[in-house]
Amino acid sequence: MSTIPVEVRLGAAPHNREDAVRAAGALLAQAGHIQHAYIDSLLQREKVANTFLGEGLAIPHGMVEDKHLVQRTGLAVLQVPAGVRWGDDAKQAHLVVAIAAATDDHIQVLRRLTRLMRDSALMRRLATTTDAGEIVRALTADDASGAAAAAGGAASTPALEDFPLGRELSLNYPNGLHARPAGEWARVAGRFQARVHVRCGDTVADAKSVAALLGLGAGRGAQLRLSAQGSDAAAALSTLSATIQRLGEEESRQAELSAARQAQAQGLGSELGDWQPTARHTFTGIAASPGLVVGTLVQAEGTELEVDDRFNSIAEEAAALDRALAAALAQLRQLAADAKAGGRAEQAAIFTAHQGLLQDADLLQAVSRQVVQRHGAAWAWRHAMAGRVAAQRALADATLAARAADLQDVGERVLRHLLGRGHESTDVAAWPHDAILLADDLSPSVTAQIDTSRVRGFCTARGGPTAHTAILARALGLPAVVAAGPGVLAGGSGDAAAPVLAGAVAILDGYRGRLYVGPSETALIEARERMERLARRQEEEARTRQQPATTTDGHTVEIAANANRADQAVKALEAGAEGVGLMRTEFLFLERDTVPDEEDQYQTYRAMAEALQGKPLVVRTLDIGGDKQVPHLDLPVEENPFLGVRGARLALRRDDLMVPQLRALYRAAQHGPLQIMFPMISTVEEVITLRQRMEAVRAELNAPAVPVGIMIEVPSAALIADRLAAHVDFFSIGTNDLTQYALAVDRQHPELAGMADSLHPAVLRLIERTVAGARQHGRWVGVCGGLAGEPLGAALLVGLGVDELSMSTGDIGTVKALLRRHSLAELQALAQRALQVDTADEVRALGAELRPAAAAQ
Ligand code: PEP
Ligand code: MG
């Protein structure tokens, strides 16, 4: 190949990633490889993609559309001996190789870079060498004498080994190491510079790679050896072991919870006795989610995606991959946010875990390697994913093998984007209104899109009771049978050529794991009788949900739901909500690649107001920033986004976002009692300015005024609540953020998040102060953070004088019943005691004084 010119700057010490990219870009510009404007393109790329390749190597490169700013192909290497942090996950780059690619010459360089990365010793040496020539040789020597020669002969990829410094532990996870904890391990390990390995039997995995960790096949009780090498190896080991231990406790709690739910489901299932309906085919699988339904079978999850190996250029394939990954990530974030907002925490966790799988450096490297060998991005992606899915499926541990569905699901999501079919899903609209879905292994994504007004349940050939599909089915409240065997897809005969069962009537028994296809008339009558009996029992249990939350001494607290969409609001009303206390509007921005216009927003808010049929609706204006990032807004990357331009701070700087939203809200307010609330308020000035802007928008529309509230989620706002109350109509306390800011604990911090305990007396004191401030001006106070939906939290909040609690739909029944069992005087006394203890644990202990359900019935 022709030799590519390489500029090298040794011993650089950039402050941060941006600084490093600028410096490397400046080297390229000085050498005449690029026009100066291309540096912005390099920075733009960093916003939309992580150019960190692994092993201390980052490869900033510009956006495809800016290629005209490249004058000739060249590389610039910034050597950063002390490392510079790359991205959010504490990865340190020591060699920043900026690429200006006018032609495809640099393919060789990329190929060499990926090869270089496999030689850790060489990479370490290049990070500190004082000989620029050594770096140039490593990057440009031809293949025969190439990188390996520069390394002094280490040619092939070494299998991973244990490092001398290590410790043993046994895995105390009831369901083995699956995607959620593996994601957490990788995140924690990724924060350290040290290399961290995990051995399980003969396999050793890089602890920073989720896929590699999953590939260990570590089942319950597996003996692991963690080992690490590097300057902070000891700290990495102790932190990772502590994380593993802590997650073990959580995994056990989760397992107990699902066992308890199973037992509860069995209780209801006892209505079925030893009923044996007659049918043309009976399939026995595993009961994954309780319930009994009759419906029409539908073959869900369509055809395999066709992928041709079409290659354009490295830059184009890389750009296509970046776009697909960003789009898939945005979809997953949205799915997670929706699930969270809809009170389906488990479902949210699954989609969060899927995001982790997408960010897996190992996987991305595998794909990049195929791309540099001139394979199309779609082909390369499918190839890399297929290997991983097969390996996962082959694991001996059934629980872990079931995780293959997650990998497959994530893989297909990205693939659809690569094929320009990103927004396709299965043809849900064509399903009948009593669909029982049949699938090989229903993907979590399709499960999440299931419209429960059409789908009555599902049955899969594969899967297991702990697969995410099963978890999601329970979250959706749909009966499900899994692992019913391939016959469910092949007409019942086990013969793959036989006609599928689609279109047949069937009874699905999610209590006992059976699917009866083509039941007799008698069986159908019996099934309907049993369904009615079950429904009566469920109704009995739900009967009190619609009663108000009135304490025994006659004090009524308003109970609302956190809901983002009209269908969620309808469900919330059915579950006993008296309105929506928090509609998060970020979802409108997160679920698509462009900013929704005023009309789109108006339609959404109007639908929500109408769904509530005259019940109150509190809509929160955009809360972007912090944990809620919207790539297409192109906001600057912030070092500390939780303390940055977030929520109302962004609104105040971006009229283009705020004005259309306010206009849409004022218009929608004509269709129901809508109230507007601003997030992340920290000062009185913000409120005054926001109100002025609101007033201008209102006057322009000649619309009636609507009540205006603010979220109290920053300690300063709680402390000056008496002042803020003069300017607004109501407060809603966001305990999630109030807790993180009061205790200085990032609510997403993998290690500290447990400390972010909203029951901490400090948080309760801020709430007390907020209520007192509101009272001075006769304002009402709600709480829409997680604390409102916890039984003890709700009890304390009412005792502290809160007027409204807004929570996930699933929590409404329990909280209402609990409040009805107590007097306001009791709850006030309890709250006073909670204010006077030292720790959150002591507050939690007060929960023992609440009356249990049975005593009150
Ligand atoms: C909160 O902070 O408690 C809250 C309700 O807002 P979010 O969780 O959306 O930040
Ligand atoms: Mg908040």
XYZ file of C-alpha atoms and ligand atoms in Angstrom, residues 340 562 582 584 586 620 623 627-628 642 646 677 679 711-713 732-741 747 783-787, ligand 1:
42
model
C -40.587 2.929 33.581
C -47.554 8.918 36.283
C -47.027 13.606 35.978
C -43.280 13.266 31.198
C -39.481 13.789 26.948
C -44.372 18.517 32.722
C -36.892 17.577 31.062
C -30.052 10.992 32.381
C -32.394 11.940 29.550
C -27.011 16.373 36.141
C -31.260 20.399 32.188
C -45.354 22.154 35.357
C -38.879 20.657 35.996
C -41.197 20.548 40.424
C -39.340 20.709 43.665
C -36.363 18.511 43.025
C -44.889 18.607 42.788
C -41.927 17.111 44.562
C -39.639 14.962 42.423
C -38.161 12.794 45.109
C -35.909 10.946 42.644
C -33.921 14.044 41.834
C -34.399 15.716 45.204
C -32.739 12.691 46.763
C -29.792 12.653 44.377
C -29.147 16.345 44.811
C -29.225 8.350 40.904
C -45.218 14.159 45.053
C -44.529 12.435 41.752
C -41.186 10.777 42.495
C -40.807 7.096 43.342
C -41.363 7.652 47.067
C -38.242 12.997 40.063
O -37.131 13.505 39.906
O -38.629 12.503 41.145
C -39.188 12.944 38.943
C -40.426 12.561 39.112
O -38.697 13.258 37.712
P -37.805 12.287 36.802
O -37.739 10.965 37.500
O -38.469 12.230 35.470
O -36.509 13.007 36.769
